[in-house]
PDB file of C-alpha atoms in Angstrom:
ATOM      1  CA  MET A   1      15.347  -5.880   7.893  1.00 91.00           C
ATOM      2  CA  TYR A   2      12.555  -6.833   6.096  1.00 95.00           C
ATOM      3  CA  GLN A   3      11.022  -4.136   4.374  1.00 98.00           C
ATOM      4  CA  ILE A   4       7.572  -4.364   3.047  1.00 98.00           C
ATOM      5  CA  VAL A   5       5.469  -1.819   0.829  1.00 98.00           C
ATOM      6  CA  VAL A   6       1.764  -1.608   1.728  1.00 98.00           C
ATOM      7  CA  PRO A   7       0.580   0.505  -0.319  1.00 96.00           C
ATOM      8  CA  VAL A   8      -3.563   2.156   0.494  1.00 94.00           C
ATOM      9  CA  ASP A   9      -6.179   3.728  -1.062  1.00 90.00           C
ATOM     10  CA  ASP A  10      -8.772   5.547   1.230  1.00 91.00           C
ATOM     11  CA  ASP A  11     -10.954   2.972   1.638  1.00 91.00           C
ATOM     12  CA  VAL A  12      -9.815   2.382   5.410  1.00 94.00           C
ATOM     13  CA  ASP A  13     -11.333  -1.125   6.051  1.00 94.00           C
ATOM     14  CA  ARG A  14      -9.104  -2.241   3.467  1.00 94.00           C
ATOM     15  CA  ALA A  15      -5.948  -0.358   4.851  1.00 96.00           C
ATOM     16  CA  VAL A  16      -6.712  -1.799   7.983  1.00 97.00           C
ATOM     17  CA  ALA A  17      -6.609  -5.294   6.625  1.00 96.00           C
ATOM     18  CA  GLN A  18      -3.315  -4.809   5.005  1.00 97.00           C
ATOM     19  CA  ALA A  19      -1.322  -3.166   8.485  1.00 98.00           C
ATOM     20  CA  ARG A  20      -2.944  -6.188  10.012  1.00 97.00           C
ATOM     21  CA  TYR A  21      -2.206  -8.721   8.347  1.00 97.00           C
ATOM     22  CA  VAL A  22       1.554  -7.164   8.456  1.00 97.00           C
ATOM     23  CA  THR A  23       1.591  -7.291  12.126  1.00 97.00           C
ATOM     24  CA  GLU A  24      -0.021 -10.620  12.339  1.00 96.00           C
ATOM     25  CA  LEU A  25       4.042 -12.057  10.657  1.00 95.00           C
ATOM     26  CA  PRO A  26       5.799 -14.332  13.038  1.00 94.00           C
ATOM     27  CA  GLY A  27       8.831 -12.689  13.300  1.00 91.00           C
ATOM     28  CA  ASP A  28      10.382 -10.050  15.635  1.00 94.00           C
ATOM     29  CA  PRO A  29       8.269  -6.687  15.074  1.00 93.00           C
ATOM     30  CA  ASN A  30      11.256  -4.311  15.867  1.00 92.00           C
ATOM     31  CA  GLU A  31      13.041  -6.064  12.389  1.00 94.00           C
ATOM     32  CA  VAL A  32      10.245  -5.445  10.096  1.00 95.00           C
ATOM     33  CA  SER A  33      10.001  -1.747   8.410  1.00 97.00           C
ATOM     34  CA  VAL A  34       7.072  -0.782   6.317  1.00 98.00           C
ATOM     35  CA  ILE A  35       6.374   1.802   3.986  1.00 98.00           C
ATOM     36  CA  VAL A  36       2.960   2.673   3.739  1.00 98.00           C
ATOM     37  CA  ALA A  37       2.270   4.118   0.801  1.00 97.00           C
ATOM     38  CA  HIS A  38      -0.701   6.210  -0.815  1.00 95.00           C
ATOM     39  CA  ALA A  39      -1.572   6.024  -3.869  1.00 76.00           C
ATOM     40  CA  TYR A  40      -3.357   9.366  -6.101  1.00 67.00           C
ATOM     41  CA  ARG A  41      -5.224   9.677  -9.041  1.00 55.00           C
ATOM     42  CA  ASP A  42      -4.332  13.482  -9.279  1.00 51.00           C
ATOM     43  CA  THR A  43      -1.349  13.242 -11.278  1.00 47.00           C
ATOM     44  CA  ASN A  44      -1.143  17.208 -10.466  1.00 50.00           C
ATOM     45  CA  ARG A  45      -0.241  17.024  -6.988  1.00 48.00           C
ATOM     46  CA  THR A  46       3.265  17.638  -5.881  1.00 49.00           C
ATOM     47  CA  THR A  47       4.894  16.077  -2.505  1.00 47.00           C
ATOM     48  CA  GLU A  48       5.121  19.577  -1.178  1.00 48.00           C
ATOM     49  CA  ASN A  49       1.777  20.715  -1.608  1.00 43.00           C
ATOM     50  CA  PRO A  50      -0.781  17.217  -0.758  1.00 51.00           C
ATOM     51  CA  ASP A  51      -4.456  18.066   1.002  1.00 53.00           C
ATOM     52  CA  GLU A  52      -5.094  16.268   3.959  1.00 68.00           C
ATOM     53  CA  GLU A  53      -4.003  13.645   5.253  1.00 81.00           C
ATOM     54  CA  SER A  54      -6.176  10.426   4.367  1.00 91.00           C
ATOM     55  CA  GLN A  55      -7.970   8.378   7.298  1.00 95.00           C
ATOM     56  CA  ALA A  56      -7.017   4.915   5.584  1.00 95.00           C
ATOM     57  CA  VAL A  57      -3.544   5.850   5.580  1.00 96.00           C
ATOM     58  CA  ILE A  58      -3.570   7.139  10.057  1.00 96.00           C
ATOM     59  CA  GLU A  59      -5.518   4.111  10.686  1.00 97.00           C
ATOM     60  CA  ALA A  60      -2.522   1.893   8.862  1.00 97.00           C
ATOM     61  CA  ILE A  61       0.008   4.069  10.531  1.00 97.00           C
ATOM     62  CA  ASN A  62      -1.517   3.542  13.720  1.00 97.00           C
ATOM     63  CA  CYS A  63      -1.761   0.162  13.710  1.00 97.00           C
ATOM     64  CA  LEU A  64       1.649  -1.177  12.644  1.00 97.00           C
ATOM     65  CA  ARG A  65       3.951   1.166  15.048  1.00 97.00           C
ATOM     66  CA  ASP A  66       1.327   0.160  17.507  1.00 96.00           C
ATOM     67  CA  ALA A  67       2.585  -3.652  16.732  1.00 95.00           C
ATOM     68  CA  GLY A  68       6.087  -1.959  17.474  1.00 94.00           C
ATOM     69  CA  MET A  69       6.840  -1.427  13.443  1.00 96.00           C
ATOM     70  CA  ALA A  70       9.407   1.624  12.369  1.00 97.00           C
ATOM     71  CA  VAL A  71       6.657   3.193   9.489  1.00 98.00           C
ATOM     72  CA  GLU A  72       7.723   5.579   7.138  1.00 97.00           C
ATOM     73  CA  GLN A  73       4.596   6.694   4.459  1.00 96.00           C
ATOM     74  CA  ARG A  74       5.457   7.498   0.864  1.00 96.00           C
ATOM     75  CA  GLU A  75       3.110   8.919  -1.631  1.00 93.00           C
ATOM     76  CA  LEU A  76       2.261   7.206  -5.091  1.00 91.00           C
ATOM     77  CA  TYR A  77       1.031   8.408  -8.337  1.00 86.00           C
ATOM     78  CA  VAL A  78      -0.516   7.406 -12.073  1.00 84.00           C
ATOM     79  CA  PRO A  79       0.068   4.776 -13.022  1.00 91.00           C
ATOM     80  CA  VAL A  80      -0.025   3.526  -9.550  1.00 93.00           C
ATOM     81  CA  ALA A  81       1.133  -0.073 -10.812  1.00 94.00           C
ATOM     82  CA  GLU A  82       3.755   0.984 -12.532  1.00 95.00           C
ATOM     83  CA  SER A  83       4.831   3.846  -9.526  1.00 96.00           C
ATOM     84  CA  ILE A  84       4.161   1.047  -6.333  1.00 96.00           C
ATOM     85  CA  LEU A  85       6.479  -1.389  -8.597  1.00 97.00           C
ATOM     86  CA  ASP A  86       8.991   1.200  -8.271  1.00 97.00           C
ATOM     87  CA  LEU A  87       9.515   2.175  -4.977  1.00 97.00           C
ATOM     88  CA  THR A  88       9.638  -2.172  -4.094  1.00 98.00           C
ATOM     89  CA  ALA A  89      12.863  -1.885  -6.029  1.00 97.00           C
ATOM     90  CA  ASP A  90      13.883   2.243  -5.061  1.00 97.00           C
ATOM     91  CA  VAL A  91      13.609   0.675  -1.584  1.00 97.00           C
ATOM     92  CA  ASP A  92      14.543  -2.919  -2.640  1.00 97.00           C
ATOM     93  CA  ALA A  93      11.532  -4.243  -0.339  1.00 98.00           C
ATOM     94  CA  ASP A  94      10.970  -8.173   0.065  1.00 98.00           C
ATOM     95  CA  ALA A  95       7.321  -8.068  -0.573  1.00 98.00           C
ATOM     96  CA  ILE A  96       3.791  -5.874  -1.324  1.00 98.00           C
ATOM     97  CA  VAL A  97       0.690  -6.744   0.904  1.00 97.00           C
ATOM     98  CA  MET A  98      -2.121  -5.331  -1.091  1.00 94.00           C
ATOM     99  CA  SER A  99      -5.744  -5.555  -0.364  1.00 90.00           C
ATOM    100  CA  GLY A 100      -8.219  -5.214  -4.021  1.00 78.00           C
ATOM    101  CA  ARG A 101     -11.121  -4.618  -4.715  1.00 71.00           C
ATOM    102  CA  LYS A 102     -14.261  -6.433  -5.772  1.00 67.00           C
ATOM    103  CA  ARG A 103     -14.815  -6.170  -9.644  1.00 63.00           C
ATOM    104  CA  SER A 104     -16.798  -7.626 -12.305  1.00 63.00           C
ATOM    105  CA  PRO A 105     -14.681  -9.467 -14.572  1.00 66.00           C
ATOM    106  CA  THR A 106     -15.942  -6.813 -17.282  1.00 62.00           C
ATOM    107  CA  GLY A 107     -14.905  -4.111 -14.835  1.00 56.00           C
ATOM    108  CA  LYS A 108     -11.196  -5.330 -14.431  1.00 55.00           C
ATOM    109  CA  ALA A 109     -10.730  -5.836 -18.477  1.00 56.00           C
ATOM    110  CA  LEU A 110     -12.583  -1.776 -18.986  1.00 48.00           C
ATOM    111  CA  PHE A 111     -10.957  -0.087 -15.965  1.00 49.00           C
ATOM    112  CA  GLY A 112      -7.769  -2.580 -15.255  1.00 59.00           C
ATOM    113  CA  SER A 113      -6.773  -3.848 -12.023  1.00 84.00           C
ATOM    114  CA  VAL A 114      -3.828  -1.972 -10.111  1.00 88.00           C
ATOM    115  CA  THR A 115      -3.518  -5.763  -7.955  1.00 89.00           C
ATOM    116  CA  GLN A 116      -4.340  -7.834 -10.723  1.00 87.00           C
ATOM    117  CA  SER A 117      -0.747  -5.409 -12.804  1.00 91.00           C
ATOM    118  CA  VAL A 118       1.122  -5.767  -9.573  1.00 94.00           C
ATOM    119  CA  VAL A 119       0.860  -9.390  -9.275  1.00 92.00           C
ATOM    120  CA  LEU A 120       2.013  -9.962 -12.692  1.00 92.00           C
ATOM    121  CA  ASP A 121       4.930  -8.019 -12.817  1.00 95.00           C
ATOM    122  CA  ALA A 122       6.286  -7.998  -9.373  1.00 97.00           C
ATOM    123  CA  THR A 123       9.236  -8.944  -8.560  1.00 97.00           C
ATOM    124  CA  VAL A 124       9.087 -10.579  -5.060  1.00 98.00           C
ATOM    125  CA  PRO A 125       5.865 -11.758  -2.887  1.00 97.00           C
ATOM    126  CA  VAL A 126       2.612 -10.167  -3.148  1.00 97.00           C
ATOM    127  CA  THR A 127       0.639 -10.640  -0.804  1.00 96.00           C
ATOM    128  CA  VAL A 128      -3.533  -9.737  -1.530  1.00 93.00           C
ATOM    129  CA  VAL A 129      -5.155  -9.234   1.490  1.00 93.00           C
ATOM    130  CA  SER A 130      -9.315  -9.563   1.883  1.00 86.00           C
ATOM    131  CA  VAL A 131     -11.279  -7.762   3.859  1.00 83.00           C
ATOM    132  CA  GLU A 132     -13.133  -9.922   6.694  1.00 70.00           C
TER     133      GLU A 132
END
């Protein structure tokens, strides 16, 4: 089974673009297992008491399940990039499919970039998809 981690935030368009990319990969969808990981910024959250589910997560999961893929949901916490990398290692994932936000070079320098950090530090292939 090919394991893919798909970390999403609350942007529906980006989450759906990531899910669509995964559904268009060659091969049998029944041989693909996907973990949709939702990134929270609040460090006080607990998995036992999550708030209302993100519409982006719902849309991504629906897209993947409609394509016949096995889907699991996980929660990520800050620091998000580190959480993505830890999850990828914990589940022995084969790949990560992300979507970045458009930021100026100054914005990246001041606020960092989760996508950039994951791309630079991942031990598996990372695909960054854009929203069309």
